[in-house]
Amino acid sequence: MNLVLLVEGAETEPRVYEAWLRHRLPALHRVANVADLTADGYVLVSGKGYPSCYRRIAGLLQDIEANPGRVQELWICIDSDEDTYEARYAEVDRAVQTELQNTRMARTNPSLEIRILIQHCCIETWFLGHDGCLRAGPQSRQLVDFKRFHDVSTDDPERMGRYPGYVTRASFHLAYLKAMLLERNHRYTKQRPGVVIEPSYFEALRARCARTKHLASFRHLLQALRAADPVGP
């Protein structure tokens, strides 16, 4: 199986998705371009942020079309930010459908599966889903206040709003994650995400999905991974 991923960010997402694929689909190896794919490989492309990531869709579809039958899956991974999940999904889908009209994909690559994976509201929201990372009794005043506002260990991180003083939900979710991990002696930055790329962290998120109805958008990634490796756990 050959896979192409378009991720929104230039720093965190490439590191995270590469680590998660290495964990969940170890048979896949990364190559630079679609033309380099043979069997069991993937190409990972950064969209360099939103909305510039949309401009990469056309080029990737052209590359896939130029190599008929070589790519089975195209994943487009984008934050919802301040939008609802549904609104951002519809926006991405419109962009994809518009670009598909300029291709002969239905004839050259009829079996291509295009999956839109929305990180609601951002990838840090998913990371907040590790319910073992938030201390029962936080030490910092900031984290005490954050937990009182929304306890991500018991309440769905995807339903968390914006704490007063933060411009966006995403900026608050990032601050919450940094504070939560710091009390576990882990540091998180966009350039060095650290512990969140470890297999155990991914498995903690998967376990939470298994026992709760939380992290609904993360479940779509789990479904995509299962589809790519149906014999895996």
PDB file of C-alpha atoms in Angstrom, residues 18-224:
ATOM      1  CA  GLU A  18       6.144  10.150  10.709  1.00  0.00           C
ATOM      2  CA  ALA A  19       6.477   8.741  14.237  1.00  0.00           C
ATOM      3  CA  TRP A  20       2.895   7.475  14.314  1.00  0.00           C
ATOM      4  CA  LEU A  21       3.256   5.783  10.933  1.00  0.00           C
ATOM      5  CA  ARG A  22       6.509   4.177  12.063  1.00  0.00           C
ATOM      6  CA  HIS A  23       4.622   2.843  15.091  1.00  0.00           C
ATOM      7  CA  ARG A  24       1.359   1.750  13.478  1.00  0.00           C
ATOM      8  CA  LEU A  25       2.467   0.951   9.906  1.00  0.00           C
ATOM      9  CA  PRO A  26       6.112  -0.105  10.289  1.00  0.00           C
ATOM     10  CA  ALA A  27       6.184  -1.768   6.868  1.00  0.00           C
ATOM     11  CA  LEU A  28       5.890   1.625   5.168  1.00  0.00           C
ATOM     12  CA  HIS A  29       9.034   3.517   4.267  1.00  0.00           C
ATOM     13  CA  ARG A  30       9.219   7.208   3.481  1.00  0.00           C
ATOM     14  CA  VAL A  31      10.289   8.493   0.076  1.00  0.00           C
ATOM     15  CA  ALA A  32      10.604  12.027  -1.239  1.00  0.00           C
ATOM     16  CA  ASN A  33       8.243  12.006  -4.223  1.00  0.00           C
ATOM     17  CA  VAL A  34       5.255  10.143  -5.606  1.00  0.00           C
ATOM     18  CA  ALA A  35       7.394   8.975  -8.541  1.00  0.00           C
ATOM     19  CA  ASP A  36       9.748   7.288  -6.062  1.00  0.00           C
ATOM     20  CA  LEU A  37       7.025   5.047  -4.607  1.00  0.00           C
ATOM     21  CA  THR A  38       7.308   1.363  -5.358  1.00  0.00           C
ATOM     22  CA  ALA A  39       5.536  -0.787  -2.776  1.00  0.00           C
ATOM     23  CA  ASP A  40       4.678  -0.068   0.849  1.00  0.00           C
ATOM     24  CA  GLY A  41       5.834   3.520   0.915  1.00  0.00           C
ATOM     25  CA  TYR A  42       4.592   6.963   1.761  1.00  0.00           C
ATOM     26  CA  VAL A  43       5.210  10.588   0.881  1.00  0.00           C
ATOM     27  CA  LEU A  44       4.702  13.237   3.543  1.00  0.00           C
ATOM     28  CA  VAL A  45       4.262  16.841   2.402  1.00  0.00           C
ATOM     29  CA  SER A  46       3.927  19.951   4.562  1.00  0.00           C
ATOM     30  CA  GLY A  47       1.344  22.494   3.487  1.00  0.00           C
ATOM     31  CA  LYS A  48       3.300  25.255   5.272  1.00  0.00           C
ATOM     32  CA  GLY A  49       0.295  26.400   7.271  1.00  0.00           C
ATOM     33  CA  TYR A  50      -3.308  27.398   6.650  1.00  0.00           C
ATOM     34  CA  PRO A  51      -4.657  28.288   4.107  1.00  0.00           C
ATOM     35  CA  SER A  52      -1.517  27.877   1.981  1.00  0.00           C
ATOM     36  CA  CYS A  53      -1.829  24.106   2.448  1.00  0.00           C
ATOM     37  CA  TYR A  54      -4.723  24.152  -0.006  1.00  0.00           C
ATOM     38  CA  ARG A  55      -2.349  25.158  -2.784  1.00  0.00           C
ATOM     39  CA  ARG A  56      -0.513  21.841  -2.411  1.00  0.00           C
ATOM     40  CA  ILE A  57      -3.628  19.771  -3.162  1.00  0.00           C
ATOM     41  CA  ALA A  58      -3.553  20.434  -6.905  1.00  0.00           C
ATOM     42  CA  GLY A  59       0.124  19.501  -7.209  1.00  0.00           C
ATOM     43  CA  LEU A  60      -0.292  16.273  -5.279  1.00  0.00           C
ATOM     44  CA  LEU A  61      -3.277  15.231  -7.362  1.00  0.00           C
ATOM     45  CA  GLN A  62      -1.276  15.930 -10.527  1.00  0.00           C
ATOM     46  CA  ASP A  63       1.597  13.802  -9.200  1.00  0.00           C
ATOM     47  CA  ILE A  64      -0.778  10.970  -8.360  1.00  0.00           C
ATOM     48  CA  GLU A  65      -2.459  11.219 -11.754  1.00  0.00           C
ATOM     49  CA  ALA A  66       0.921  11.109 -13.492  1.00  0.00           C
ATOM     50  CA  ASN A  67       1.625   7.771 -11.795  1.00  0.00           C
ATOM     51  CA  PRO A  68      -1.546   5.734 -12.407  1.00  0.00           C
ATOM     52  CA  GLY A  69      -2.345   3.128  -9.801  1.00  0.00           C
ATOM     53  CA  ARG A  70       0.738   3.877  -7.723  1.00  0.00           C
ATOM     54  CA  VAL A  71      -1.025   5.589  -4.795  1.00  0.00           C
ATOM     55  CA  GLN A  72      -3.896   3.939  -2.944  1.00  0.00           C
ATOM     56  CA  GLU A  73      -4.518   6.531  -0.200  1.00  0.00           C
ATOM     57  CA  LEU A  74      -4.307  10.324   0.034  1.00  0.00           C
ATOM     58  CA  TRP A  75      -4.727  11.794   3.510  1.00  0.00           C
ATOM     59  CA  ILE A  76      -5.245  15.522   4.036  1.00  0.00           C
ATOM     60  CA  CYS A  77      -4.633  16.476   7.678  1.00  0.00           C
ATOM     61  CA  ILE A  78      -5.732  19.975   8.687  1.00  0.00           C
ATOM     62  CA  ASP A  79      -6.726  21.800  11.903  1.00  0.00           C
ATOM     63  CA  SER A  80     -10.272  23.065  12.342  1.00  0.00           C
ATOM     64  CA  ASP A  81      -8.991  26.035  14.407  1.00  0.00           C
ATOM     65  CA  GLU A  82     -11.942  28.275  15.286  1.00  0.00           C
ATOM     66  CA  ASP A  83     -14.310  26.521  12.870  1.00  0.00           C
ATOM     67  CA  THR A  84     -16.569  23.634  13.714  1.00  0.00           C
ATOM     68  CA  TYR A  85     -15.415  20.215  12.596  1.00  0.00           C
ATOM     69  CA  GLU A  86     -18.182  20.122   9.997  1.00  0.00           C
ATOM     70  CA  ALA A  87     -17.384  23.556   8.558  1.00  0.00           C
ATOM     71  CA  ARG A  88     -13.678  22.871   8.119  1.00  0.00           C
ATOM     72  CA  TYR A  89     -14.315  19.395   6.673  1.00  0.00           C
ATOM     73  CA  ALA A  90     -16.708  20.908   4.121  1.00  0.00           C
ATOM     74  CA  GLU A  91     -14.155  23.598   3.226  1.00  0.00           C
ATOM     75  CA  VAL A  92     -11.420  21.030   2.603  1.00  0.00           C
ATOM     76  CA  ASP A  93     -13.791  18.792   0.655  1.00  0.00           C
ATOM     77  CA  ARG A  94     -14.777  21.698  -1.619  1.00  0.00           C
ATOM     78  CA  ALA A  95     -11.115  22.410  -2.301  1.00  0.00           C
ATOM     79  CA  VAL A  96     -10.479  18.757  -3.146  1.00  0.00           C
ATOM     80  CA  GLN A  97     -13.509  18.452  -5.406  1.00  0.00           C
ATOM     81  CA  THR A  98     -12.583  21.651  -7.238  1.00  0.00           C
ATOM     82  CA  GLU A  99      -9.088  20.347  -7.978  1.00  0.00           C
ATOM     83  CA  LEU A 100     -10.373  16.915  -8.981  1.00  0.00           C
ATOM     84  CA  GLN A 101     -12.383  18.553 -11.755  1.00  0.00           C
ATOM     85  CA  ASN A 102      -9.094  19.513 -13.390  1.00  0.00           C
ATOM     86  CA  THR A 103      -7.860  15.907 -13.461  1.00  0.00           C
ATOM     87  CA  ARG A 104      -8.758  12.603 -15.114  1.00  0.00           C
ATOM     88  CA  MET A 105      -8.464  10.857 -11.758  1.00  0.00           C
ATOM     89  CA  ALA A 106     -11.703   8.923 -12.141  1.00  0.00           C
ATOM     90  CA  ARG A 107     -10.155   7.146 -15.118  1.00  0.00           C
ATOM     91  CA  THR A 108      -6.465   7.005 -14.191  1.00  0.00           C
ATOM     92  CA  ASN A 109      -6.794   6.297 -10.458  1.00  0.00           C
ATOM     93  CA  PRO A 110     -10.371   5.125  -9.866  1.00  0.00           C
ATOM     94  CA  SER A 111      -9.554   3.320  -6.628  1.00  0.00           C
ATOM     95  CA  LEU A 112      -7.772   6.239  -4.942  1.00  0.00           C
ATOM     96  CA  GLU A 113      -9.148   6.768  -1.418  1.00  0.00           C
ATOM     97  CA  ILE A 114      -9.058  10.405  -0.289  1.00  0.00           C
ATOM     98  CA  ARG A 115      -9.420  10.871   3.466  1.00  0.00           C
ATOM     99  CA  ILE A 116      -9.896  14.259   5.094  1.00  0.00           C
ATOM    100  CA  LEU A 117      -8.578  14.130   8.655  1.00  0.00           C
ATOM    101  CA  ILE A 118      -9.555  17.188  10.678  1.00  0.00           C
ATOM    102  CA  GLN A 119      -7.594  17.847  13.871  1.00  0.00           C
ATOM    103  CA  HIS A 120     -10.312  19.407  16.022  1.00  0.00           C
ATOM    104  CA  CYS A 121      -9.347  22.045  16.996  1.00  0.00           C
ATOM    105  CA  CYS A 122      -5.608  21.422  16.582  1.00  0.00           C
ATOM    106  CA  ILE A 123      -3.155  18.579  16.995  1.00  0.00           C
ATOM    107  CA  GLU A 124      -2.409  19.759  20.558  1.00  0.00           C
ATOM    108  CA  THR A 125      -6.081  19.124  21.353  1.00  0.00           C
ATOM    109  CA  TRP A 126      -5.474  15.465  20.550  1.00  0.00           C
ATOM    110  CA  PHE A 127      -2.386  15.405  22.751  1.00  0.00           C
ATOM    111  CA  LEU A 128      -4.435  16.684  25.690  1.00  0.00           C
ATOM    112  CA  GLY A 129      -6.343  13.409  25.473  1.00  0.00           C
ATOM    113  CA  HIS A 130      -3.652  11.473  27.369  1.00  0.00           C
ATOM    114  CA  ASP A 131      -5.633  11.380  30.605  1.00  0.00           C
ATOM    115  CA  GLY A 132      -2.712   9.993  32.579  1.00  0.00           C
ATOM    116  CA  CYS A 133      -0.642  13.127  32.050  1.00  0.00           C
ATOM    117  CA  LEU A 134      -2.772  15.648  33.943  1.00  0.00           C
ATOM    118  CA  ARG A 135      -1.983  15.489  37.656  1.00  0.00           C
ATOM    119  CA  ALA A 136      -4.896  14.956  40.025  1.00  0.00           C
ATOM    120  CA  GLY A 137      -3.518  17.852  42.047  1.00  0.00           C
ATOM    121  CA  PRO A 138      -1.685  20.281  39.762  1.00  0.00           C
ATOM    122  CA  GLN A 139       1.094  22.292  41.354  1.00  0.00           C
ATOM    123  CA  SER A 140       1.116  25.444  39.246  1.00  0.00           C
ATOM    124  CA  ARG A 141      -1.560  28.091  39.713  1.00  0.00           C
ATOM    125  CA  GLN A 142      -1.980  28.252  35.943  1.00  0.00           C
ATOM    126  CA  LEU A 143      -2.672  24.554  35.588  1.00  0.00           C
ATOM    127  CA  VAL A 144      -5.053  24.606  38.561  1.00  0.00           C
ATOM    128  CA  ASP A 145      -7.049  27.310  36.796  1.00  0.00           C
ATOM    129  CA  PHE A 146      -6.934  25.485  33.462  1.00  0.00           C
ATOM    130  CA  LYS A 147      -8.140  22.260  35.044  1.00  0.00           C
ATOM    131  CA  ARG A 148     -10.950  24.059  36.828  1.00  0.00           C
ATOM    132  CA  PHE A 149     -11.990  25.581  33.495  1.00  0.00           C
ATOM    133  CA  HIS A 150     -11.940  22.208  31.696  1.00  0.00           C
ATOM    134  CA  ASP A 151     -10.573  18.994  33.140  1.00  0.00           C
ATOM    135  CA  VAL A 152      -9.119  17.269  30.078  1.00  0.00           C
ATOM    136  CA  SER A 153      -8.528  14.078  32.051  1.00  0.00           C
ATOM    137  CA  THR A 154     -12.278  13.522  32.413  1.00  0.00           C
ATOM    138  CA  ASP A 155     -13.888  15.849  29.863  1.00  0.00           C
ATOM    139  CA  ASP A 156     -13.432  15.681  26.106  1.00  0.00           C
ATOM    140  CA  PRO A 157     -10.554  17.979  25.022  1.00  0.00           C
ATOM    141  CA  GLU A 158     -12.278  18.550  21.676  1.00  0.00           C
ATOM    142  CA  ARG A 159     -15.153  20.249  23.492  1.00  0.00           C
ATOM    143  CA  MET A 160     -12.896  22.670  25.348  1.00  0.00           C
ATOM    144  CA  GLY A 161     -13.371  26.340  24.611  1.00  0.00           C
ATOM    145  CA  ARG A 162     -11.056  29.334  24.904  1.00  0.00           C
ATOM    146  CA  TYR A 163      -9.789  30.430  28.286  1.00  0.00           C
ATOM    147  CA  PRO A 164     -10.089  34.181  28.989  1.00  0.00           C
ATOM    148  CA  GLY A 165      -7.028  36.068  27.841  1.00  0.00           C
ATOM    149  CA  TYR A 166      -6.221  33.813  24.890  1.00  0.00           C
ATOM    150  CA  VAL A 167      -6.922  35.007  21.365  1.00  0.00           C
ATOM    151  CA  THR A 168      -7.815  31.587  19.946  1.00  0.00           C
ATOM    152  CA  ARG A 169      -8.812  28.151  21.170  1.00  0.00           C
ATOM    153  CA  ALA A 170      -5.688  26.699  19.580  1.00  0.00           C
ATOM    154  CA  SER A 171      -3.366  29.044  21.481  1.00  0.00           C
ATOM    155  CA  PHE A 172      -5.055  28.075  24.750  1.00  0.00           C
ATOM    156  CA  HIS A 173      -4.920  24.357  23.983  1.00  0.00           C
ATOM    157  CA  LEU A 174      -1.203  24.717  23.265  1.00  0.00           C
ATOM    158  CA  ALA A 175      -0.614  26.534  26.571  1.00  0.00           C
ATOM    159  CA  TYR A 176      -2.622  23.898  28.467  1.00  0.00           C
ATOM    160  CA  LEU A 177      -0.606  21.083  26.900  1.00  0.00           C
ATOM    161  CA  LYS A 178       2.719  22.746  27.718  1.00  0.00           C
ATOM    162  CA  ALA A 179       1.670  23.308  31.335  1.00  0.00           C
ATOM    163  CA  MET A 180       0.328  19.764  31.697  1.00  0.00           C
ATOM    164  CA  LEU A 181       3.467  18.133  30.312  1.00  0.00           C
ATOM    165  CA  LEU A 182       5.833  20.408  32.226  1.00  0.00           C
ATOM    166  CA  GLU A 183       4.492  19.061  35.514  1.00  0.00           C
ATOM    167  CA  ARG A 184       5.471  15.604  34.246  1.00  0.00           C
ATOM    168  CA  ASN A 185       8.960  16.926  33.457  1.00  0.00           C
ATOM    169  CA  HIS A 186       8.329  16.971  29.715  1.00  0.00           C
ATOM    170  CA  ARG A 187       8.794  19.993  27.471  1.00  0.00           C
ATOM    171  CA  TYR A 188       6.738  20.544  24.359  1.00  0.00           C
ATOM    172  CA  THR A 189       7.475  22.905  21.505  1.00  0.00           C
ATOM    173  CA  LYS A 190       6.362  22.942  17.896  1.00  0.00           C
ATOM    174  CA  GLN A 191       9.917  22.204  16.826  1.00  0.00           C
ATOM    175  CA  ARG A 192      10.508  19.518  19.475  1.00  0.00           C
ATOM    176  CA  PRO A 193       7.221  17.829  20.391  1.00  0.00           C
ATOM    177  CA  GLY A 194       9.045  15.346  22.600  1.00  0.00           C
ATOM    178  CA  VAL A 195       7.069  12.706  24.462  1.00  0.00           C
ATOM    179  CA  VAL A 196       3.914  13.008  22.334  1.00  0.00           C
ATOM    180  CA  ILE A 197       5.552  11.186  19.428  1.00  0.00           C
ATOM    181  CA  GLU A 198       6.374   8.123  21.516  1.00  0.00           C
ATOM    182  CA  PRO A 199       4.353   4.938  20.842  1.00  0.00           C
ATOM    183  CA  SER A 200       3.106   4.833  24.448  1.00  0.00           C
ATOM    184  CA  TYR A 201       1.557   8.288  24.062  1.00  0.00           C
ATOM    185  CA  PHE A 202      -0.261   7.275  20.901  1.00  0.00           C
ATOM    186  CA  GLU A 203      -1.521   4.133  22.594  1.00  0.00           C
ATOM    187  CA  ALA A 204      -2.835   6.187  25.526  1.00  0.00           C
ATOM    188  CA  LEU A 205      -4.898   8.265  23.090  1.00  0.00           C
ATOM    189  CA  ARG A 206      -6.149   5.112  21.386  1.00  0.00           C
ATOM    190  CA  ALA A 207      -7.086   3.602  24.741  1.00  0.00           C
ATOM    191  CA  ARG A 208      -9.082   6.682  25.673  1.00  0.00           C
ATOM    192  CA  CYS A 209     -11.037   6.409  22.448  1.00  0.00           C
ATOM    193  CA  ALA A 210     -11.735   2.765  23.244  1.00  0.00           C
ATOM    194  CA  ARG A 211     -13.233   3.465  26.655  1.00  0.00           C
ATOM    195  CA  THR A 212     -14.931   6.838  26.027  1.00  0.00           C
ATOM    196  CA  LYS A 213     -16.667   8.732  23.264  1.00  0.00           C
ATOM    197  CA  HIS A 214     -14.016  11.450  23.392  1.00  0.00           C
ATOM    198  CA  LEU A 215     -11.644  12.624  20.635  1.00  0.00           C
ATOM    199  CA  ALA A 216     -14.099  12.009  17.815  1.00  0.00           C
ATOM    200  CA  SER A 217     -11.854  13.530  15.156  1.00  0.00           C
ATOM    201  CA  PHE A 218      -8.877  11.438  16.294  1.00  0.00           C
ATOM    202  CA  ARG A 219     -11.010   8.344  15.728  1.00  0.00           C
ATOM    203  CA  HIS A 220     -10.988   9.095  11.998  1.00  0.00           C
ATOM    204  CA  LEU A 221      -7.209   8.797  12.025  1.00  0.00           C
ATOM    205  CA  LEU A 222      -7.481   5.473  13.849  1.00  0.00           C
ATOM    206  CA  GLN A 223      -9.952   4.276  11.217  1.00  0.00           C
ATOM    207  CA  ALA A 224      -7.583   5.331   8.435  1.00  0.00           C
TER     208      ALA A 224
END
